[in-house]
Amino acid sequence: IVNSANNSLLFVRDDGRVGIGTNAPTEKLHIVGGSVAIEKTDATDSQVQFKNDTSWYAMGIDASDTNQFKINMGQNIGDNPGFILNTGGDVTIDGNLTVKSDGTNSGPLRVQYLPGSKNGYYATYAP
């Protein structure tokens, strides 16, 4: 599909690769000069799914859970979320957050509650 200025808007190769803004797509979907928007107009989940040989992963907005943004293991958003960003900006991570230095694992970041401290402080440290 080309526009009136003969610019390629949408191109489908014989091998099934699709180009938007390019007539030489190098991936199954190749977009040049733009961004992607996914908008839902009803109260259902909005997600992108990924699959390797055996496992599904998903990221998106979980409409059934106060529209939290989640990244998780599982085919559907909300299945085993490992990362949650809620609408107030709070982040929940289910697992270790690893600190790296020059590409080398230094160890997991740890948070420890300090009982008896003023206002209940927490200490953050990495080995």
CSV table of N, CA, C and O in Angstrom, one decimal:
chain,number,residue,atom,x,y,z
A,1,ILE,N,0.9,-1.2,0.0
A,1,ILE,CA,0.0,0.0,0.0
A,1,ILE,C,0.9,1.2,0.0
A,1,ILE,O,1.8,1.3,0.8
A,2,VAL,N,0.7,2.1,-0.9
A,2,VAL,CA,1.4,3.4,-1.0
A,2,VAL,C,0.5,4.6,-0.9
A,2,VAL,O,-0.7,4.4,-1.2
A,3,ASN,N,1.0,5.7,-0.5
A,3,ASN,CA,0.2,6.9,-0.5
A,3,ASN,C,0.3,7.7,-1.8
A,3,ASN,O,0.9,7.2,-2.7
A,4,SER,N,-0.4,8.8,-1.9
A,4,SER,CA,-0.4,9.6,-3.1
A,4,SER,C,1.0,10.1,-3.6
A,4,SER,O,1.2,10.4,-4.7
A,5,ALA,N,1.9,10.2,-2.6
A,5,ALA,CA,3.3,10.6,-2.9
A,5,ALA,C,4.2,9.4,-3.3
A,5,ALA,O,5.4,9.5,-3.4
A,6,ASN,N,3.5,8.2,-3.5
A,6,ASN,CA,4.2,7.0,-3.8
A,6,ASN,C,5.2,6.5,-2.7
A,6,ASN,O,6.1,5.8,-3.0
A,7,ASN,N,4.9,6.8,-1.4
A,7,ASN,CA,5.7,6.3,-0.3
A,7,ASN,C,5.0,5.0,0.2
A,7,ASN,O,3.8,5.0,0.3
A,8,SER,N,5.9,4.1,0.5
A,8,SER,CA,5.4,2.8,1.0
A,8,SER,C,4.8,3.0,2.4
A,8,SER,O,5.6,3.4,3.3
A,9,LEU,N,3.6,2.7,2.6
A,9,LEU,CA,3.0,2.8,4.0
A,9,LEU,C,2.9,1.4,4.6
A,9,LEU,O,3.2,1.2,5.8
A,10,LEU,N,2.5,0.4,3.8
A,10,LEU,CA,2.4,-1.0,4.3
A,10,LEU,C,2.9,-1.9,3.2
A,10,LEU,O,2.5,-1.8,2.1
A,11,PHE,N,3.8,-2.8,3.6
A,11,PHE,CA,4.4,-3.7,2.6
A,11,PHE,C,4.4,-5.1,3.1
A,11,PHE,O,4.8,-5.3,4.3
A,12,VAL,N,4.0,-6.0,2.4
A,12,VAL,CA,3.9,-7.4,2.8
A,12,VAL,C,4.8,-8.2,1.8
A,12,VAL,O,4.5,-8.2,0.6
A,13,ARG,N,5.9,-8.8,2.3
A,13,ARG,CA,6.7,-9.6,1.5
A,13,ARG,C,6.1,-11.0,1.2
A,13,ARG,O,5.2,-11.5,1.9
A,14,ASP,N,6.6,-11.7,0.2
A,14,ASP,CA,6.2,-13.0,-0.1
A,14,ASP,C,6.4,-14.0,1.0
A,14,ASP,O,5.6,-15.0,1.2
A,15,ASP,N,7.4,-13.8,1.9
A,15,ASP,CA,7.7,-14.7,3.0
A,15,ASP,C,6.8,-14.3,4.2
A,15,ASP,O,7.0,-14.9,5.3
A,16,GLY,N,5.9,-13.3,4.1
A,16,GLY,CA,5.0,-13.0,5.2
A,16,GLY,C,5.5,-11.9,6.1
A,16,GLY,O,4.8,-11.4,7.0
A,17,ARG,N,6.7,-11.4,5.9
A,17,ARG,CA,7.2,-10.2,6.7
A,17,ARG,C,6.4,-9.0,6.3
A,17,ARG,O,6.2,-8.7,5.1
A,18,VAL,N,6.1,-8.2,7.3
A,18,VAL,CA,5.3,-7.0,7.1
A,18,VAL,C,6.1,-5.8,7.5
A,18,VAL,O,6.7,-5.7,8.5
A,19,GLY,N,6.1,-4.8,6.6
A,19,GLY,CA,6.8,-3.5,6.9
A,19,GLY,C,5.8,-2.4,6.9
A,19,GLY,O,5.0,-2.3,6.1
A,20,ILE,N,5.9,-1.6,8.0
A,20,ILE,CA,5.2,-0.3,8.0
A,20,ILE,C,6.2,0.8,8.0
A,20,ILE,O,7.1,0.9,8.8
A,21,GLY,N,6.1,1.6,6.9
A,21,GLY,CA,7.1,2.7,6.7
A,21,GLY,C,8.4,2.1,6.1
A,21,GLY,O,9.4,2.9,6.0
A,22,THR,N,8.4,0.9,5.7
A,22,THR,CA,9.6,0.3,5.0
A,22,THR,C,9.1,-0.7,4.0
A,22,THR,O,8.1,-1.4,4.2
A,23,ASN,N,9.8,-0.8,2.8
A,23,ASN,CA,9.5,-1.9,1.9
A,23,ASN,C,10.5,-3.0,2.0
A,23,ASN,O,10.6,-3.8,1.1
A,24,ALA,N,11.3,-3.0,3.0
A,24,ALA,CA,12.4,-4.0,3.2
A,24,ALA,C,12.3,-4.5,4.7
A,24,ALA,O,13.3,-4.4,5.4
A,25,PRO,N,11.2,-5.1,5.1
A,25,PRO,CA,11.1,-5.6,6.5
A,25,PRO,C,12.1,-6.7,6.8
A,25,PRO,O,12.2,-7.6,5.9
A,26,THR,N,12.8,-6.6,7.9
A,26,THR,CA,13.8,-7.6,8.3
A,26,THR,C,13.3,-8.6,9.3
A,26,THR,O,13.9,-9.5,9.7
A,27,GLU,N,12.1,-8.3,9.9
A,27,GLU,CA,11.4,-9.1,10.9
A,27,GLU,C,10.0,-9.4,10.5
A,27,GLU,O,9.5,-8.8,9.5
A,28,LYS,N,9.3,-10.2,11.3
A,28,LYS,CA,7.9,-10.5,10.9
A,28,LYS,C,7.1,-9.2,10.9
A,28,LYS,O,6.2,-9.1,10.1
A,29,LEU,N,7.4,-8.3,11.8
A,29,LEU,CA,6.8,-7.0,11.8
A,29,LEU,C,7.9,-6.0,12.0
A,29,LEU,O,8.6,-6.0,13.0
A,30,HIS,N,8.1,-5.1,11.1
A,30,HIS,CA,9.1,-4.1,11.1
A,30,HIS,C,8.5,-2.7,10.9
A,30,HIS,O,7.9,-2.4,9.9
A,31,ILE,N,8.7,-1.8,11.9
A,31,ILE,CA,8.1,-0.5,11.9
A,31,ILE,C,9.2,0.5,11.8
A,31,ILE,O,10.1,0.5,12.7
A,32,VAL,N,9.1,1.5,10.9
A,32,VAL,CA,10.1,2.5,10.8
A,32,VAL,C,9.5,3.9,10.9
A,32,VAL,O,8.4,4.1,10.3
A,33,GLY,N,10.0,4.7,11.7
A,33,GLY,CA,9.5,6.1,11.8
A,33,GLY,C,8.2,6.3,12.6
A,33,GLY,O,7.4,7.1,12.3
A,34,GLY,N,8.0,5.5,13.6
A,34,GLY,CA,6.8,5.6,14.4
A,34,GLY,C,6.8,4.9,15.7
A,34,GLY,O,7.9,4.3,16.0
A,35,SER,N,5.7,4.8,16.3
A,35,SER,CA,5.6,4.1,17.6
A,35,SER,C,4.3,3.2,17.5
A,35,SER,O,3.6,3.3,16.5
A,36,VAL,N,4.1,2.4,18.4
A,36,VAL,CA,3.0,1.5,18.5
A,36,VAL,C,2.1,1.8,19.6
A,36,VAL,O,2.6,2.1,20.7
A,37,ALA,N,0.8,1.9,19.4
A,37,ALA,CA,-0.1,2.2,20.5
A,37,ALA,C,-1.2,1.1,20.5
A,37,ALA,O,-1.7,0.6,19.5
A,38,ILE,N,-1.4,0.6,21.7
A,38,ILE,CA,-2.5,-0.4,21.9
A,38,ILE,C,-3.5,0.3,22.9
A,38,ILE,O,-3.2,0.6,24.0
A,39,GLU,N,-4.7,0.4,22.4
A,39,GLU,CA,-5.7,1.1,23.1
A,39,GLU,C,-7.0,0.3,23.2
A,39,GLU,O,-7.5,-0.2,22.2
A,40,LYS,N,-7.4,0.1,24.5
A,40,LYS,CA,-8.7,-0.6,24.7
A,40,LYS,C,-9.7,0.4,25.1
A,40,LYS,O,-9.5,1.3,25.8
A,41,THR,N,-10.9,0.2,24.6
A,41,THR,CA,-12.0,1.1,24.9
A,41,THR,C,-13.1,0.4,25.8
A,41,THR,O,-14.1,1.0,26.2
A,42,ASP,N,-12.8,-0.8,26.3
A,42,ASP,CA,-13.7,-1.5,27.2
A,42,ASP,C,-12.8,-1.9,28.4
A,42,ASP,O,-11.7,-1.6,28.5
A,43,ALA,N,-13.5,-2.6,29.4
A,43,ALA,CA,-12.8,-2.9,30.6
A,43,ALA,C,-12.2,-4.3,30.5
A,43,ALA,O,-12.3,-5.1,31.4
A,44,THR,N,-11.4,-4.6,29.5
A,44,THR,CA,-10.7,-5.8,29.3
A,44,THR,C,-9.2,-5.6,29.3
A,44,THR,O,-8.8,-4.5,29.2
A,45,ASP,N,-8.5,-6.7,29.5
A,45,ASP,CA,-7.0,-6.6,29.6
A,45,ASP,C,-6.5,-6.1,28.2
A,45,ASP,O,-7.0,-6.3,27.2
A,46,SER,N,-5.3,-5.5,28.3
A,46,SER,CA,-4.6,-5.0,27.1
A,46,SER,C,-3.2,-5.6,27.3
A,46,SER,O,-2.5,-5.2,28.2
A,47,GLN,N,-2.7,-6.5,26.4
A,47,GLN,CA,-1.5,-7.2,26.6
A,47,GLN,C,-0.8,-7.5,25.3
A,47,GLN,O,-1.3,-7.6,24.3
A,48,VAL,N,0.5,-7.7,25.5
A,48,VAL,CA,1.4,-8.3,24.4
A,48,VAL,C,1.9,-9.6,24.9
A,48,VAL,O,2.4,-9.7,26.1
A,49,GLN,N,1.9,-10.6,24.1
A,49,GLN,CA,2.4,-12.0,24.6
A,49,GLN,C,3.6,-12.4,23.8
A,49,GLN,O,3.7,-12.0,22.6
A,50,PHE,N,4.5,-13.1,24.5
A,50,PHE,CA,5.7,-13.6,23.9
A,50,PHE,C,5.8,-15.1,24.2
A,50,PHE,O,5.4,-15.5,25.3
A,51,LYS,N,6.3,-15.9,23.3
A,51,LYS,CA,6.5,-17.3,23.5
A,51,LYS,C,7.8,-17.8,23.0
A,51,LYS,O,8.2,-17.5,21.8
A,52,ASN,N,8.6,-18.5,23.8
A,52,ASN,CA,9.8,-19.2,23.3
A,52,ASN,C,9.3,-20.6,23.0
A,52,ASN,O,8.1,-20.9,22.8
A,53,ASP,N,10.2,-21.5,23.0
A,53,ASP,CA,9.9,-22.9,22.6
A,53,ASP,C,8.8,-23.5,23.5
A,53,ASP,O,7.9,-24.3,23.0
A,54,THR,N,8.9,-23.2,24.8
A,54,THR,CA,8.0,-23.9,25.7
A,54,THR,C,7.2,-23.0,26.7
A,54,THR,O,6.2,-23.4,27.3
A,55,SER,N,7.6,-21.7,26.8
A,55,SER,CA,7.0,-20.9,27.8
A,55,SER,C,6.4,-19.6,27.3
A,55,SER,O,6.9,-19.0,26.3
A,56,TRP,N,5.3,-19.2,27.9
A,56,TRP,CA,4.7,-17.9,27.5
A,56,TRP,C,5.1,-16.8,28.5
A,56,TRP,O,5.3,-17.1,29.7
A,57,TYR,N,5.1,-15.6,28.0
A,57,TYR,CA,5.4,-14.4,28.8
A,57,TYR,C,4.4,-13.4,28.4
A,57,TYR,O,4.0,-13.3,27.2
A,58,ALA,N,3.9,-12.5,29.3
A,58,ALA,CA,3.0,-11.5,28.9
A,58,ALA,C,3.3,-10.2,29.6
A,58,ALA,O,3.9,-10.2,30.7
A,59,MET,N,3.0,-9.1,29.0
A,59,MET,CA,3.1,-7.8,29.6
A,59,MET,C,1.9,-6.9,29.2
A,59,MET,O,1.5,-7.0,28.0
A,60,GLY,N,1.4,-6.1,30.1
A,60,GLY,CA,0.3,-5.3,29.7
A,60,GLY,C,-0.5,-4.8,30.9
A,60,GLY,O,0.0,-4.9,32.0
A,61,ILE,N,-1.7,-4.4,30.7
A,61,ILE,CA,-2.6,-3.8,31.7
A,61,ILE,C,-3.6,-4.8,32.1
A,61,ILE,O,-4.3,-5.3,31.3
A,62,ASP,N,-3.6,-5.1,33.4
A,62,ASP,CA,-4.6,-6.0,34.0
A,62,ASP,C,-5.8,-5.3,34.4
A,62,ASP,O,-5.9,-4.7,35.5
A,63,ALA,N,-6.9,-5.2,33.6
A,63,ALA,CA,-8.1,-4.5,33.9
A,63,ALA,C,-8.8,-5.0,35.1
A,63,ALA,O,-9.5,-4.3,35.8
A,64,SER,N,-8.7,-6.3,35.3
A,64,SER,CA,-9.4,-6.9,36.5
A,64,SER,C,-8.7,-6.7,37.8
A,64,SER,O,-9.2,-7.0,38.9
A,65,ASP,N,-7.5,-6.0,37.8
A,65,ASP,CA,-6.8,-5.8,39.0
A,65,ASP,C,-6.3,-4.3,39.0
A,65,ASP,O,-5.2,-3.9,39.0
A,66,THR,N,-7.3,-3.4,39.0
A,66,THR,CA,-7.1,-1.9,39.1
A,66,THR,C,-6.2,-1.4,38.0
A,66,THR,O,-5.4,-0.4,38.3
A,67,ASN,N,-6.2,-1.9,36.9
A,67,ASN,CA,-5.4,-1.5,35.7
A,67,ASN,C,-3.9,-1.4,36.0
A,67,ASN,O,-3.2,-0.5,35.5
A,68,GLN,N,-3.4,-2.4,36.8
A,68,GLN,CA,-2.0,-2.4,37.0
A,68,GLN,C,-1.2,-2.9,35.8
A,68,GLN,O,-1.7,-3.8,35.0
A,69,PHE,N,0.0,-2.3,35.5
A,69,PHE,CA,0.8,-2.8,34.5
A,69,PHE,C,1.6,-4.0,35.0
A,69,PHE,O,2.3,-3.8,36.1
A,70,LYS,N,1.6,-5.1,34.3
A,70,LYS,CA,2.3,-6.3,34.8
A,70,LYS,C,3.2,-6.9,33.7
A,70,LYS,O,2.9,-6.9,32.5
A,71,ILE,N,4.3,-7.5,34.2
A,71,ILE,CA,5.1,-8.4,33.3
A,71,ILE,C,5.1,-9.7,34.1
A,71,ILE,O,5.4,-9.8,35.3
A,72,ASN,N,4.8,-10.8,33.3
A,72,ASN,CA,4.7,-12.0,34.0
A,72,ASN,C,5.0,-13.3,33.2
A,72,ASN,O,5.1,-13.2,32.0
A,73,MET,N,5.2,-14.4,33.9
A,73,MET,CA,5.3,-15.7,33.3
A,73,MET,C,3.9,-16.2,33.1
A,73,MET,O,3.1,-16.1,34.1
A,74,GLY,N,3.6,-16.6,32.0
A,74,GLY,CA,2.2,-17.1,31.7
A,74,GLY,C,1.6,-16.4,30.5
A,74,GLY,O,2.0,-15.3,30.1
A,75,GLN,N,0.7,-17.0,29.9
A,75,GLN,CA,0.1,-16.6,28.6
A,75,GLN,C,-0.8,-15.4,28.9
A,75,GLN,O,-0.9,-14.5,28.0
A,76,ASN,N,-1.4,-15.2,30.0
A,76,ASN,CA,-2.4,-14.2,30.2
A,76,ASN,C,-1.8,-13.2,31.3
A,76,ASN,O,-1.3,-13.6,32.3
A,77,ILE,N,-2.1,-11.9,31.1
A,77,ILE,CA,-1.7,-10.9,32.1
A,77,ILE,C,-2.3,-11.3,33.4
A,77,ILE,O,-3.5,-11.6,33.5
A,78,GLY,N,-1.6,-11.2,34.5
A,78,GLY,CA,-2.1,-11.6,35.8
A,78,GLY,C,-1.6,-13.0,36.2
A,78,GLY,O,-1.7,-13.4,37.4
A,79,ASP,N,-1.2,-13.8,35.2
A,79,ASP,CA,-0.6,-15.2,35.6
A,79,ASP,C,0.8,-15.0,36.1
A,79,ASP,O,1.7,-14.6,35.4
A,80,ASN,N,1.0,-15.3,37.4
A,80,ASN,CA,2.3,-15.2,38.0
A,80,ASN,C,3.1,-13.9,37.7
A,80,ASN,O,4.2,-14.0,37.2
A,81,PRO,N,2.5,-12.8,38.1
A,81,PRO,CA,3.2,-11.5,37.8
A,81,PRO,C,4.6,-11.4,38.6
A,81,PRO,O,4.6,-11.7,39.7
A,82,GLY,N,5.6,-11.1,37.9
A,82,GLY,CA,6.9,-10.9,38.5
A,82,GLY,C,7.2,-9.4,38.7
A,82,GLY,O,8.0,-9.0,39.6
A,83,PHE,N,6.5,-8.5,38.0
A,83,PHE,CA,6.7,-7.1,38.1
A,83,PHE,C,5.4,-6.4,38.0
A,83,PHE,O,4.6,-6.7,37.1
A,84,ILE,N,5.0,-5.6,38.9
A,84,ILE,CA,3.8,-4.9,38.9
A,84,ILE,C,4.0,-3.4,39.2
A,84,ILE,O,4.7,-3.0,40.1
A,85,LEU,N,3.4,-2.6,38.3
A,85,LEU,CA,3.5,-1.1,38.5
A,85,LEU,C,2.0,-0.7,38.6
A,85,LEU,O,1.2,-0.8,37.7
A,86,ASN,N,1.6,-0.1,39.8
A,86,ASN,CA,0.2,0.3,39.9
A,86,ASN,C,0.1,1.7,39.5
A,86,ASN,O,1.0,2.4,39.2
A,87,THR,N,-1.2,2.2,39.4
A,87,THR,CA,-1.5,3.5,38.9
A,87,THR,C,-1.0,4.6,39.7
A,87,THR,O,-0.9,5.7,39.3
A,88,GLY,N,-0.6,4.3,41.0
A,88,GLY,CA,0.0,5.3,41.9
A,88,GLY,C,1.5,5.4,41.8
A,88,GLY,O,2.1,6.2,42.4
A,89,GLY,N,2.1,4.5,41.0
A,89,GLY,CA,3.5,4.5,40.8
A,89,GLY,C,4.3,3.6,41.7
A,89,GLY,O,5.5,3.5,41.6
A,90,ASP,N,3.6,2.8,42.5
A,90,ASP,CA,4.3,1.8,43.3
A,90,ASP,C,4.7,0.6,42.5
A,90,ASP,O,4.0,0.2,41.6
A,91,VAL,N,5.8,0.0,42.8
A,91,VAL,CA,6.4,-1.1,42.1
A,91,VAL,C,6.5,-2.3,43.0
A,91,VAL,O,7.0,-2.2,44.2
A,92,THR,N,6.1,-3.5,42.6
A,92,THR,CA,6.2,-4.7,43.3
A,92,THR,C,7.0,-5.7,42.4
A,92,THR,O,6.7,-5.8,41.3
A,93,ILE,N,8.1,-6.3,43.0
A,93,ILE,CA,8.8,-7.3,42.3
A,93,ILE,C,8.8,-8.6,43.1
A,93,ILE,O,9.0,-8.6,44.3
A,94,ASP,N,8.3,-9.6,42.4
A,94,ASP,CA,8.3,-10.9,43.0
A,94,ASP,C,9.5,-11.7,42.6
A,94,ASP,O,9.5,-12.4,41.6
A,95,GLY,N,10.5,-11.6,43.4
A,95,GLY,CA,11.8,-12.3,43.1
A,95,GLY,C,12.9,-11.4,43.5
A,95,GLY,O,12.7,-10.4,44.2
A,96,ASN,N,14.1,-11.7,43.1
A,96,ASN,CA,15.3,-11.0,43.5
A,96,ASN,C,15.6,-9.9,42.4
A,96,ASN,O,15.4,-10.1,41.2
A,97,LEU,N,16.0,-8.7,42.9
A,97,LEU,CA,16.5,-7.7,42.1
A,97,LEU,C,18.0,-7.7,42.2
A,97,LEU,O,18.6,-7.5,43.2
A,98,THR,N,18.7,-8.1,41.1
A,98,THR,CA,20.2,-8.3,41.2
A,98,THR,C,20.9,-7.0,40.8
A,98,THR,O,20.6,-6.4,39.8
A,99,VAL,N,21.9,-6.7,41.5
A,99,VAL,CA,22.8,-5.6,41.3
A,99,VAL,C,24.0,-6.1,40.5
A,99,VAL,O,24.6,-7.1,40.8
A,100,LYS,N,24.3,-5.4,39.4
A,100,LYS,CA,25.5,-5.8,38.6
A,100,LYS,C,26.5,-4.6,38.6
A,100,LYS,O,26.1,-3.4,38.6
A,101,SER,N,27.7,-5.0,38.5
A,101,SER,CA,28.8,-4.0,38.4
A,101,SER,C,29.7,-4.4,37.3
A,101,SER,O,30.2,-5.6,37.3
A,102,ASP,N,29.8,-3.6,36.2
A,102,ASP,CA,30.6,-4.0,35.0
A,102,ASP,C,30.1,-5.3,34.4
A,102,ASP,O,31.0,-6.1,34.0
A,103,GLY,N,28.8,-5.5,34.5
A,103,GLY,CA,28.3,-6.7,33.9
A,103,GLY,C,28.4,-8.0,34.7
A,103,GLY,O,28.0,-9.1,34.3
A,104,THR,N,29.0,-7.9,35.9
A,104,THR,CA,29.2,-9.0,36.8
A,104,THR,C,28.1,-8.9,37.9
A,104,THR,O,28.0,-7.9,38.5
A,105,ASN,N,27.5,-10.1,38.2
A,105,ASN,CA,26.5,-10.1,39.3
A,105,ASN,C,27.2,-9.8,40.6
A,105,ASN,O,28.2,-10.5,41.0
A,106,SER,N,26.8,-8.8,41.3
A,106,SER,CA,27.3,-8.6,42.7
A,106,SER,C,26.4,-9.2,43.7
A,106,SER,O,26.9,-9.5,44.8
A,107,GLY,N,25.2,-9.5,43.4
A,107,GLY,CA,24.3,-10.2,44.3
A,107,GLY,C,23.0,-9.5,44.3
A,107,GLY,O,22.8,-8.4,43.8
A,108,PRO,N,22.0,-10.1,45.0
A,108,PRO,CA,20.7,-9.5,45.1
A,108,PRO,C,20.6,-8.3,46.0
A,108,PRO,O,21.3,-8.3,47.0
A,109,LEU,N,19.8,-7.4,45.6
A,109,LEU,CA,19.6,-6.2,46.4
A,109,LEU,C,18.7,-6.6,47.5
A,109,LEU,O,17.7,-7.3,47.3
A,110,ARG,N,19.0,-6.2,48.7
A,110,ARG,CA,18.2,-6.6,49.9
A,110,ARG,C,17.7,-5.4,50.6
A,110,ARG,O,18.3,-4.4,50.7
A,111,VAL,N,16.5,-5.6,51.2
A,111,VAL,CA,15.9,-4.5,52.0
A,111,VAL,C,15.6,-5.2,53.4
A,111,VAL,O,15.0,-6.3,53.4
A,112,GLN,N,16.0,-4.5,54.4
A,112,GLN,CA,15.8,-5.1,55.8
A,112,GLN,C,15.2,-4.0,56.7
A,112,GLN,O,15.6,-2.8,56.7
A,113,TYR,N,14.1,-4.4,57.4
A,113,TYR,CA,13.5,-3.5,58.3
A,113,TYR,C,14.3,-3.4,59.6
A,113,TYR,O,14.9,-4.4,60.1
A,114,LEU,N,14.5,-2.2,60.1
A,114,LEU,CA,15.3,-1.9,61.3
A,114,LEU,C,14.3,-1.7,62.4
A,114,LEU,O,13.9,-0.6,62.6
A,115,PRO,N,14.0,-2.7,63.2
A,115,PRO,CA,13.1,-2.5,64.3
A,115,PRO,C,13.7,-1.6,65.3
A,115,PRO,O,14.9,-1.5,65.6
A,116,GLY,N,12.8,-0.8,65.9
A,116,GLY,CA,13.2,0.2,67.0
A,116,GLY,C,13.8,1.5,66.4
A,116,GLY,O,14.1,2.4,67.2
A,117,SER,N,13.9,1.5,65.1
A,117,SER,CA,14.5,2.8,64.5
A,117,SER,C,13.3,3.8,64.4
A,117,SER,O,12.2,3.5,64.4
A,118,LYS,N,13.7,5.1,64.3
A,118,LYS,CA,12.7,6.1,64.2
A,118,LYS,C,11.9,6.0,63.0
A,118,LYS,O,12.4,5.8,61.9
A,119,ASN,N,10.6,5.9,63.2
A,119,ASN,CA,9.6,5.8,62.1
A,119,ASN,C,9.7,4.5,61.3
A,119,ASN,O,9.2,4.4,60.2
A,120,GLY,N,10.4,3.5,61.8
A,120,GLY,CA,10.5,2.2,61.1
A,120,GLY,C,11.3,2.3,59.8
A,120,GLY,O,10.7,2.0,58.8
A,121,TYR,N,12.5,2.6,59.9
A,121,TYR,CA,13.3,2.7,58.7
A,121,TYR,C,13.7,1.3,58.1
A,121,TYR,O,13.8,0.4,58.8
A,122,TYR,N,14.0,1.3,56.8
A,122,TYR,CA,14.5,0.1,56.2
A,122,TYR,C,15.9,0.4,55.7
A,122,TYR,O,16.2,1.5,55.2
A,123,ALA,N,16.7,-0.6,55.7
A,123,ALA,CA,18.1,-0.5,55.2
A,123,ALA,C,18.1,-1.2,53.8
A,123,ALA,O,17.5,-2.3,53.7
A,124,THR,N,18.8,-0.7,52.8
A,124,THR,CA,18.9,-1.3,51.5
A,124,THR,C,20.4,-1.6,51.4
A,124,THR,O,21.2,-0.7,51.6
A,125,TYR,N,20.7,-2.8,51.0
A,125,TYR,CA,22.1,-3.1,50.8
A,125,TYR,C,22.3,-4.2,49.8
A,125,TYR,O,21.3,-4.9,49.4
A,126,ALA,N,23.5,-4.3,49.2
A,126,ALA,CA,23.8,-5.4,48.3
A,126,ALA,C,25.2,-6.0,48.7
A,126,ALA,O,26.0,-5.2,49.2
A,127,PRO,N,25.3,-7.3,48.7
A,127,PRO,CA,26.6,-7.9,49.1
A,127,PRO,C,27.7,-7.4,48.2
A,127,PRO,O,27.6,-7.0,47.1
